[in-house]
mmCIF file of C-alpha atoms and ligand atoms in Angstrom:
data_model
loop_
_atom_site.group_PDB
_atom_site.id
_atom_site.type_symbol
_atom_site.label_atom_id
_atom_site.label_comp_id
_atom_site.label_asym_id
_atom_site.label_seq_id
_atom_site.Cartn_x
_atom_site.Cartn_y
_atom_site.Cartn_z
ATOM 1 C CA MET J 1 12.226 17.536 114.730
ATOM 2 C CA THR J 2 15.590 18.764 115.500
ATOM 3 C CA LEU J 3 17.700 19.637 112.549
ATOM 4 C CA LEU J 4 20.176 16.928 113.365
ATOM 5 C CA ALA J 5 17.379 14.318 113.327
ATOM 6 C CA GLN J 6 16.451 15.467 109.836
ATOM 7 C CA PHE J 7 19.667 14.765 108.605
ATOM 8 C CA SER J 8 20.202 11.378 107.010
ATOM 9 C CA PRO J 9 22.989 10.293 104.608
ATOM 10 C CA PHE J 10 20.626 8.311 102.577
ATOM 11 C CA PRO J 11 17.100 9.475 101.111
ATOM 12 C CA GLU J 12 14.088 7.542 102.187
ATOM 13 C CA GLN J 13 13.868 4.144 100.584
ATOM 14 C CA ALA J 14 10.537 4.062 98.755
ATOM 15 C CA SER J 15 10.989 1.318 96.293
ATOM 16 C CA ASP J 16 12.325 -2.357 96.645
ATOM 17 C CA MET J 17 15.315 -1.368 94.598
ATOM 18 C CA ALA J 18 16.392 1.410 97.075
ATOM 19 C CA ALA J 19 17.456 -0.995 99.934
ATOM 20 C CA ARG J 20 19.333 -3.209 97.445
ATOM 21 C CA VAL J 21 21.357 -0.240 96.106
ATOM 22 C CA ASP J 22 21.908 1.098 99.686
ATOM 23 C CA ASP J 23 23.305 -2.330 100.925
ATOM 24 C CA LEU J 24 25.687 -2.673 97.949
ATOM 25 C CA THR J 25 26.872 1.184 98.610
ATOM 26 C CA ILE J 26 27.226 0.298 102.173
ATOM 27 C CA PHE J 27 29.321 -2.892 101.612
ATOM 28 C CA LEU J 28 31.479 -0.929 98.974
ATOM 29 C CA VAL J 29 32.161 1.841 101.361
ATOM 30 C CA THR J 30 32.917 -0.396 104.204
ATOM 31 C CA VAL J 31 35.186 -2.513 102.244
ATOM 32 C CA THR J 32 37.125 0.451 100.418
ATOM 33 C CA GLY J 33 37.117 2.417 103.721
ATOM 34 C CA THR J 34 38.749 -0.411 105.726
ATOM 35 C CA VAL J 35 41.369 -1.086 103.039
ATOM 36 C CA GLY J 36 42.071 2.800 102.885
ATOM 37 C CA PHE J 37 42.364 2.880 106.637
ATOM 38 C CA LEU J 38 44.784 -0.017 106.922
ATOM 39 C CA VAL J 39 46.982 1.314 104.041
ATOM 40 C CA THR J 40 47.255 4.503 105.956
ATOM 41 C CA VAL J 41 48.089 2.820 109.215
ATOM 42 C CA CYS J 42 50.722 0.826 107.479
ATOM 43 C CA VAL J 43 52.184 3.916 105.663
ATOM 44 C CA ILE J 44 52.591 5.920 108.988
ATOM 45 C CA GLY J 45 53.673 2.696 110.884
ATOM 46 C CA PHE J 46 56.188 1.597 108.415
ATOM 47 C CA ALA J 47 57.572 5.156 107.987
ATOM 48 C CA LEU J 48 58.143 5.454 111.800
ATOM 49 C CA HIS J 49 59.452 2.014 112.213
ATOM 50 C CA TYR J 50 61.801 1.824 109.169
ATOM 51 C CA ARG J 51 62.958 5.579 109.414
ATOM 52 C CA ARG J 52 66.415 6.124 108.521
ATOM 53 C CA ARG J 53 68.784 5.309 111.662
ATOM 54 C CA ASP J 54 72.576 5.273 112.146
ATOM 55 C CA ASP J 55 73.274 1.966 110.257
ATOM 56 C CA PRO J 56 72.639 2.983 106.570
ATOM 57 C CA LYS J 57 73.074 -0.711 105.139
ATOM 58 C CA THR J 58 69.650 -2.215 103.965
ATOM 59 C CA PRO J 59 69.287 -5.996 104.153
ATOM 60 C CA ARG J 60 68.640 -7.800 100.726
ATOM 61 C CA ILE J 61 64.962 -8.858 100.394
ATOM 62 C CA TYR J 62 63.723 -11.488 98.024
ATOM 63 C CA GLY J 63 60.049 -11.825 96.887
ATOM 64 C CA SER J 64 57.545 -14.007 98.335
ATOM 65 C CA TRP J 65 55.122 -15.938 96.184
ATOM 66 C CA ARG J 66 53.031 -16.819 99.120
ATOM 67 C CA LEU J 67 52.546 -13.062 100.100
ATOM 68 C CA GLU J 68 51.950 -12.161 96.571
ATOM 69 C CA THR J 69 49.271 -14.831 95.841
ATOM 70 C CA LEU J 70 47.613 -13.953 99.243
ATOM 71 C CA TRP J 71 47.315 -10.362 98.306
ATOM 72 C CA SER J 72 46.153 -11.030 94.910
ATOM 73 C CA VAL J 73 43.605 -13.787 95.731
ATOM 74 C CA ILE J 74 41.850 -11.736 98.674
ATOM 75 C CA PRO J 75 41.212 -8.634 96.767
ATOM 76 C CA LEU J 76 40.114 -10.730 93.846
ATOM 77 C CA VAL J 77 37.336 -12.454 95.938
ATOM 78 C CA PHE J 78 36.200 -8.756 97.064
ATOM 79 C CA PHE J 79 36.246 -7.417 93.493
ATOM 80 C CA LEU J 80 34.177 -10.372 92.127
ATOM 81 C CA ALA J 81 31.796 -9.978 95.001
ATOM 82 C CA PHE J 82 31.264 -6.205 93.941
ATOM 83 C CA PHE J 83 30.934 -7.447 90.349
ATOM 84 C CA VAL J 84 28.367 -10.130 90.889
ATOM 85 C CA TRP J 85 26.209 -8.195 93.375
ATOM 86 C CA GLY J 86 26.161 -5.111 91.128
ATOM 87 C CA ALA J 87 25.402 -7.073 88.106
ATOM 88 C CA ARG J 88 22.391 -8.796 89.732
ATOM 89 C CA ILE J 89 21.049 -5.324 90.598
ATOM 90 C CA TYR J 90 21.682 -4.054 87.061
ATOM 91 C CA VAL J 91 20.237 -6.988 85.337
ATOM 92 C CA ASP J 92 17.142 -6.884 87.761
ATOM 93 C CA GLN J 93 16.600 -3.274 87.112
ATOM 94 C CA ALA J 94 17.061 -3.554 83.417
ATOM 95 C CA GLN J 95 14.191 -6.024 83.024
ATOM 96 C CA PRO J 96 10.633 -4.936 83.990
ATOM 97 C CA PRO J 97 8.484 -7.681 85.333
ATOM 98 C CA GLU J 98 5.869 -9.402 82.986
ATOM 99 C CA ASP J 99 2.986 -7.579 84.903
ATOM 100 C CA ALA J 100 4.222 -4.188 84.836
ATOM 101 C CA TYR J 101 2.059 -1.696 83.356
ATOM 102 C CA THR J 102 3.410 1.268 81.042
ATOM 103 C CA VAL J 103 3.478 4.902 81.631
ATOM 104 C CA TYR J 104 5.036 7.125 78.954
ATOM 105 C CA GLY J 105 7.243 10.128 79.930
ATOM 106 C CA VAL J 106 8.553 13.021 77.701
ATOM 107 C CA GLY J 107 11.535 15.290 78.837
ATOM 108 C CA LYS J 108 11.339 18.748 77.454
ATOM 109 C CA GLN J 109 13.486 21.849 78.280
ATOM 110 C CA TRP J 110 12.474 22.235 81.158
ATOM 111 C CA MET J 111 9.647 20.080 82.376
ATOM 112 C CA TRP J 112 8.763 16.393 82.540
ATOM 113 C CA LYS J 113 5.380 15.268 80.867
ATOM 114 C CA PHE J 114 3.865 11.868 81.646
ATOM 115 C CA GLN J 115 0.821 9.908 79.873
ATOM 116 C CA HIS J 116 -0.821 7.085 81.536
ATOM 117 C CA PRO J 117 -2.445 4.255 79.906
ATOM 118 C CA GLY J 118 -5.819 5.753 80.509
ATOM 119 C CA GLY J 119 -4.986 8.810 78.756
ATOM 120 C CA GLN J 120 -4.311 10.834 81.846
ATOM 121 C CA ARG J 121 -1.749 13.401 81.324
ATOM 122 C CA GLU J 122 0.412 15.421 83.778
ATOM 123 C CA ILE J 123 3.408 17.802 84.083
ATOM 124 C CA ASN J 124 6.092 17.555 86.625
ATOM 125 C CA GLU J 125 3.991 15.133 88.733
ATOM 126 C CA LEU J 126 3.856 11.360 88.173
ATOM 127 C CA HIS J 127 1.187 9.629 90.154
ATOM 128 C CA LEU J 128 1.878 5.795 90.835
ATOM 129 C CA PRO J 129 0.117 3.129 92.798
ATOM 130 C CA VAL J 130 1.997 1.420 95.648
ATOM 131 C CA ASN J 131 3.243 -1.994 95.443
ATOM 132 C CA ARG J 132 2.817 -2.352 91.609
ATOM 133 C CA PRO J 133 5.655 -2.540 89.054
ATOM 134 C CA VAL J 134 5.386 0.245 86.485
ATOM 135 C CA GLN J 135 7.572 0.492 83.278
ATOM 136 C CA LEU J 136 8.413 3.850 82.156
ATOM 137 C CA LEU J 137 8.803 4.518 78.402
ATOM 138 C CA LEU J 138 10.911 7.662 78.106
ATOM 139 C CA THR J 139 11.796 9.871 75.315
ATOM 140 C CA SER J 140 12.836 13.650 74.944
ATOM 141 C CA GLU J 141 11.660 16.498 72.606
ATOM 142 C CA ASP J 142 15.056 18.116 72.595
ATOM 143 C CA VAL J 143 18.080 17.420 74.251
ATOM 144 C CA ILE J 144 19.317 14.432 76.662
ATOM 145 C CA HIS J 145 17.544 14.541 80.028
ATOM 146 C CA ASP J 146 17.705 11.989 82.855
ATOM 147 C CA VAL J 147 14.935 10.824 85.230
ATOM 148 C CA TYR J 148 16.253 10.699 88.742
ATOM 149 C CA VAL J 149 14.099 9.545 91.836
ATOM 150 C CA PRO J 150 16.471 9.448 94.646
ATOM 151 C CA ALA J 151 13.840 7.841 96.973
ATOM 152 C CA PHE J 152 13.934 4.828 94.328
ATOM 153 C CA ARG J 153 17.701 5.147 93.818
ATOM 154 C CA MET J 154 17.170 5.164 90.013
ATOM 155 C CA LYS J 155 18.699 7.246 87.162
ATOM 156 C CA THR J 156 17.736 6.950 83.645
ATOM 157 C CA ASP J 157 19.127 8.706 80.732
ATOM 158 C CA VAL J 158 16.265 10.005 78.463
ATOM 159 C CA LEU J 159 17.306 10.265 74.808
ATOM 160 C CA PRO J 160 15.671 12.283 71.888
ATOM 161 C CA ARG J 161 14.531 10.192 68.910
ATOM 162 C CA ARG J 162 14.153 6.932 70.699
ATOM 163 C CA PHE J 163 12.550 5.340 73.699
ATOM 164 C CA VAL J 164 14.489 4.092 76.745
ATOM 165 C CA GLN J 165 12.871 2.080 79.425
ATOM 166 C CA THR J 166 13.160 1.830 83.127
ATOM 167 C CA TRP J 167 10.785 0.435 85.741
ATOM 168 C CA TYR J 168 10.008 1.057 89.401
ATOM 169 C CA HIS J 169 8.338 -0.892 92.152
ATOM 170 C CA PRO J 170 7.285 1.714 94.799
ATOM 171 C CA THR J 171 6.791 0.219 98.229
ATOM 172 C CA ARG J 172 6.068 3.256 100.166
ATOM 173 C CA VAL J 173 3.166 5.873 99.990
ATOM 174 C CA GLY J 174 4.342 9.326 99.869
ATOM 175 C CA ARG J 175 5.748 12.320 97.790
ATOM 176 C CA TYR J 176 9.215 11.946 96.412
ATOM 177 C CA HIS J 177 11.518 14.233 94.501
ATOM 178 C CA LEU J 178 11.855 13.884 90.817
ATOM 179 C CA PHE J 179 15.060 15.561 89.226
ATOM 180 C CA CYS J 180 16.644 15.928 85.809
ATOM 181 C CA ALA J 181 20.085 14.444 86.352
ATOM 182 C CA GLU J 182 21.631 15.530 83.059
ATOM 183 C CA TYR J 183 22.729 19.144 82.592
ATOM 184 C CA CYS J 184 20.364 20.253 79.851
ATOM 185 C CA GLY J 185 20.704 24.056 79.529
ATOM 186 C CA THR J 186 19.755 27.218 81.410
ATOM 187 C CA ASN J 187 16.974 26.118 83.620
ATOM 188 C CA HIS J 188 18.181 22.532 84.121
ATOM 189 C CA SER J 189 17.938 23.008 88.018
ATOM 190 C CA GLN J 190 14.449 24.024 87.661
ATOM 191 C CA MET J 191 13.410 20.803 85.807
ATOM 192 C CA ARG J 192 12.119 18.985 88.822
ATOM 193 C CA GLY J 193 8.847 17.633 90.101
ATOM 194 C CA TRP J 194 7.301 15.065 92.274
ATOM 195 C CA VAL J 195 6.426 11.113 92.262
ATOM 196 C CA VAL J 196 3.296 10.752 94.128
ATOM 197 C CA VAL J 197 2.793 7.089 95.278
ATOM 198 C CA GLN J 198 -0.588 6.540 96.390
ATOM 199 C CA GLU J 199 -2.756 3.839 97.869
ATOM 200 C CA PRO J 200 -4.503 1.637 95.096
ATOM 201 C CA GLY J 201 -8.018 3.195 96.043
ATOM 202 C CA GLU J 202 -6.648 6.787 96.039
ATOM 203 C CA TYR J 203 -4.697 6.050 92.805
ATOM 204 C CA GLU J 204 -7.835 4.874 91.097
ATOM 205 C CA ALA J 205 -9.546 7.889 92.182
ATOM 206 C CA TRP J 206 -7.035 10.232 90.916
ATOM 207 C CA LEU J 207 -7.186 8.289 87.341
ATOM 208 C CA ASN J 208 -10.792 8.687 87.435
ATOM 209 C CA SER J 209 -10.738 12.413 87.885
ATOM 210 C CA HIS J 210 -8.193 12.882 85.291
ATOM 211 C CA ALA J 211 -9.366 10.521 82.658
ATOM 212 C CA GLU J 212 -9.700 11.963 79.122
ATOM 213 C CA GLY J 213 -10.334 8.725 77.074
ATOM 214 C CA SER J 214 -7.615 6.266 76.798
ATOM 215 C CA LEU J 215 -4.220 6.804 75.344
ATOM 216 C CA ALA J 216 -5.182 4.386 72.541
ATOM 217 C CA LEU J 217 -8.351 6.230 71.903
ATOM 218 C CA GLN J 218 -6.572 9.670 71.571
ATOM 219 C CA GLY J 219 -4.148 7.850 69.286
ATOM 220 C CA ARG J 220 -7.064 6.810 67.150
ATOM 221 C CA LYS J 221 -7.943 10.407 66.738
ATOM 222 C CA HIS J 222 -4.516 11.242 65.494
ATOM 223 C CA PHE J 223 -4.498 8.093 63.068
ATOM 224 C CA LEU J 224 -7.719 9.493 61.376
ATOM 225 C CA ARG J 225 -6.495 13.192 61.609
ATOM 226 C CA LEU J 226 -2.989 12.372 60.122
ATOM 227 C CA GLN J 227 -4.876 10.298 57.354
ATOM 228 C CA CYS J 228 -2.870 7.215 58.069
ATOM 229 C CA VAL J 229 -6.046 5.249 57.369
ATOM 230 C CA GLY J 230 -5.873 6.580 53.838
ATOM 231 C CA CYS J 231 -3.356 4.008 53.280
ATOM 232 C CA HIS J 232 -3.289 1.601 55.959
ATOM 233 C CA SER J 233 -7.002 0.551 55.505
ATOM 234 C CA ALA J 234 -8.277 -2.727 55.864
ATOM 235 C CA ASP J 235 -10.052 -2.922 52.421
ATOM 236 C CA ALA J 236 -9.062 -3.879 48.959
ATOM 237 C CA GLU J 237 -7.540 -0.662 47.946
ATOM 238 C CA ALA J 238 -5.161 -0.526 50.892
ATOM 239 C CA ARG J 239 -1.714 0.846 49.855
ATOM 240 C CA ALA J 240 0.016 -0.304 52.961
ATOM 241 C CA PRO J 241 0.119 -3.240 55.330
ATOM 242 C CA VAL J 242 -2.805 -3.502 57.675
ATOM 243 C CA LEU J 243 -1.492 -2.590 61.101
ATOM 244 C CA GLU J 244 -3.691 -4.856 63.275
ATOM 245 C CA ASN J 245 -1.773 -7.062 65.779
ATOM 246 C CA LEU J 246 1.451 -5.654 64.477
ATOM 247 C CA TYR J 247 3.176 -4.986 67.990
ATOM 248 C CA GLY J 248 5.605 -7.498 69.074
ATOM 249 C CA ARG J 249 5.422 -9.330 65.670
ATOM 250 C CA THR J 250 8.557 -10.209 63.530
ATOM 251 C CA VAL J 251 8.373 -8.121 60.352
ATOM 252 C CA PRO J 252 10.074 -9.336 57.157
ATOM 253 C CA LEU J 253 12.064 -6.361 55.498
ATOM 254 C CA ALA J 254 12.624 -5.649 51.723
ATOM 255 C CA ASP J 255 16.312 -6.206 52.322
ATOM 256 C CA GLY J 256 15.795 -9.713 53.474
ATOM 257 C CA THR J 257 16.439 -9.177 57.011
ATOM 258 C CA PHE J 258 13.787 -9.373 59.783
ATOM 259 C CA THR J 259 12.908 -6.812 62.774
ATOM 260 C CA VAL J 260 10.769 -7.034 65.757
ATOM 261 C CA ALA J 261 7.949 -4.554 65.884
ATOM 262 C CA ASP J 262 8.644 -2.992 69.155
ATOM 263 C CA GLU J 263 8.177 0.749 70.207
ATOM 264 C CA ASN J 264 11.346 1.927 68.581
ATOM 265 C CA TYR J 265 10.548 0.400 65.227
ATOM 266 C CA LEU J 266 7.101 1.681 65.250
ATOM 267 C CA ARG J 267 8.518 5.108 66.139
ATOM 268 C CA GLU J 268 11.058 4.731 63.153
ATOM 269 C CA SER J 269 8.168 3.498 60.814
ATOM 270 C CA ILE J 270 6.402 6.791 61.513
ATOM 271 C CA LEU J 271 9.182 9.357 61.533
ATOM 272 C CA ARG J 272 11.603 7.826 59.032
ATOM 273 C CA PRO J 273 9.628 5.081 57.028
ATOM 274 C CA GLN J 274 12.428 4.576 54.471
ATOM 275 C CA ALA J 275 14.719 3.403 57.130
ATOM 276 C CA LYS J 276 13.083 -0.153 57.164
ATOM 277 C CA VAL J 277 10.779 -1.029 54.227
ATOM 278 C CA VAL J 278 8.423 -3.816 54.759
ATOM 279 C CA ALA J 279 8.812 -6.580 52.336
ATOM 280 C CA GLY J 280 6.519 -6.615 49.497
ATOM 281 C CA TRP J 281 5.454 -2.963 49.668
ATOM 282 C CA GLN J 282 6.738 0.203 47.903
ATOM 283 C CA PRO J 283 8.464 2.913 50.108
ATOM 284 C CA ILE J 284 5.767 5.359 49.469
ATOM 285 C CA MET J 285 4.997 6.347 53.154
ATOM 286 C CA PRO J 286 5.777 9.994 53.802
ATOM 287 C CA SER J 287 7.833 10.861 56.804
ATOM 288 C CA TYR J 288 5.580 12.383 59.534
ATOM 289 C CA ASP J 289 8.741 14.025 61.304
ATOM 290 C CA GLY J 290 7.480 17.501 62.072
ATOM 291 C CA LEU J 291 4.011 16.785 60.955
ATOM 292 C CA LEU J 292 2.615 15.217 64.072
ATOM 293 C CA PRO J 293 2.212 18.018 66.569
ATOM 294 C CA ASP J 294 -1.587 18.853 67.396
ATOM 295 C CA LYS J 295 -1.608 22.694 68.166
ATOM 296 C CA SER J 296 -5.488 22.316 69.181
ATOM 297 C CA GLU J 297 -4.543 19.809 71.940
ATOM 298 C CA ASN J 298 -1.305 21.607 72.623
ATOM 299 C CA LEU J 299 0.427 18.283 72.083
ATOM 300 C CA GLY J 300 4.134 18.115 70.909
ATOM 301 C CA GLN J 301 5.459 15.530 68.405
ATOM 302 C CA GLU J 302 6.661 12.986 71.203
ATOM 303 C CA GLU J 303 3.304 13.224 72.778
ATOM 304 C CA VAL J 304 1.284 12.405 69.629
ATOM 305 C CA LEU J 305 3.846 9.731 68.770
ATOM 306 C CA ILE J 306 3.151 8.074 72.179
ATOM 307 C CA GLN J 307 -0.524 8.267 71.719
ATOM 308 C CA LEU J 308 -0.243 6.805 68.019
ATOM 309 C CA LEU J 309 1.887 3.999 69.463
ATOM 310 C CA ALA J 310 -0.393 3.283 72.171
ATOM 311 C CA TYR J 311 -3.141 3.017 69.525
ATOM 312 C CA LEU J 312 -1.186 0.507 67.300
ATOM 313 C CA LYS J 313 -0.207 -1.549 70.276
ATOM 314 C CA ALA J 314 -3.757 -2.010 71.064
ATOM 315 C CA LEU J 315 -4.960 -2.284 67.472
ATOM 316 C CA GLY J 316 -6.430 -5.791 67.126
ATOM 317 C CA SER J 317 -7.998 -7.964 64.356
ATOM 318 C CA GLY J 318 -10.718 -6.149 62.432
ATOM 319 C CA GLN J 319 -10.441 -2.832 64.353
ATOM 320 C CA THR J 320 -9.038 -0.605 61.586
ATOM 321 C CA PRO J 321 -11.367 2.189 61.185
ATOM 322 C CA PRO J 322 -13.142 2.301 57.781
ATOM 323 C CA ARG J 323 -11.719 4.760 55.412
ATOM 324 C CA ASN J 324 -13.431 7.869 55.343
ATOM 325 C CA GLU J 325 -14.018 8.911 51.559
ATOM 326 C CA GLU J 326 -13.921 12.679 52.488
ATOM 327 C CA MET J 327 -10.560 12.370 53.892
ATOM 328 C CA ALA J 328 -8.159 12.136 50.943
ATOM 329 C CA PRO J 329 -4.893 10.390 51.477
ATOM 330 C CA PRO J 330 -2.008 12.860 51.678
ATOM 331 C CA VAL J 331 -0.439 14.252 48.432
ATOM 332 C CA GLN J 332 2.320 11.882 48.366
ATOM 333 C CA ALA J 333 0.107 8.956 48.580
ATOM 334 C CA THR J 334 -1.617 9.972 45.455
ATOM 335 C CA ALA J 335 1.547 9.246 43.295
ATOM 336 C CA PRO J 336 1.185 6.255 41.058
ATOM 337 C CA GLN J 337 2.260 2.991 42.902
ATOM 338 C CA ALA J 338 3.782 1.035 40.151
ATOM 339 C CA GLY J 339 4.470 -2.535 40.769
ATOM 340 C CA GLN J 340 3.064 -2.562 44.171
ATOM 341 C CA LYS J 341 1.667 -5.846 45.465
ATOM 342 C CA LYS J 342 -0.231 -6.778 48.517
ATOM 343 C CA ASP J 343 1.028 -10.241 49.034
ATOM 344 C CA GLY J 344 4.189 -9.698 50.791
ATOM 345 C CA LYS J 345 2.159 -9.546 54.045
ATOM 346 C CA PRO J 346 3.686 -11.589 57.033
HETATM 347 CU CU1 LIG P 401 16.635 18.001 81.621
#
């Protein structure tokens, strides 16, 4: 391939959003370019035609409402077209389809870490099957990063202390650049990797060769290690609500309001339990902010949190592990629980 043949104004189109974004971009550039060109031609043409001649008198000119209406309405039509077209793409890319599966990602100075539902973990690589929508739930261990996959035409700011989501529908097998598109410190430019889009069979094989026990199963280990079950047990001595089937449910809060138990609520319940207290329970849960990292597995706080979330999202009726008597609840939990009742459960 000659150098010229390699040159292309657009990267490859590897997702079904790519072509749509490109079409809109081309439309915008064509319309604005044409207008810019016409204005330039008029400026030069008029400057020549109406240049100062011998007769200095200027005729008196009155406004024309027809002309003004015309040059207001025609641009309006174009601006509305930009808006409607852009809004449709924006709305579609903000809503993952129902059948999308979830991959979690954590940005960290200066790398990307991903965790698959099957527990597979990878750094600076993201394996995805072709022709299957995938939702990414993203967070950061430190500063703001931004996941940018040019071949998918998608950029998503990744913020610390919350989950943001985006989704992709890869349409072509291949290896595509993954960049951080938000300046995040000294080695920002090194914070890059690859998205590897594979045939379903190949992808299955990759998953199997990297299986470590599902993400939920790993989360269960943390649930026991961190002694959550010391309070959130399913027996009569429970000091806290049972967490079964919690995900997606509407939770009544002590202040009389309600909240939906989504990922960000679960995150907050673990890191800042006092922020939203469940109705009918005492605010005795200690904050786990800073206590989550698992040194033996080399897992940072966000990675452990993701595994805990995967576990809580999967936790169905009757699946709470039995409380291990040898495992005392944390110190804070042994304080007297005056006035606590258990009937406030939703
Ligand atoms: Cu970054």
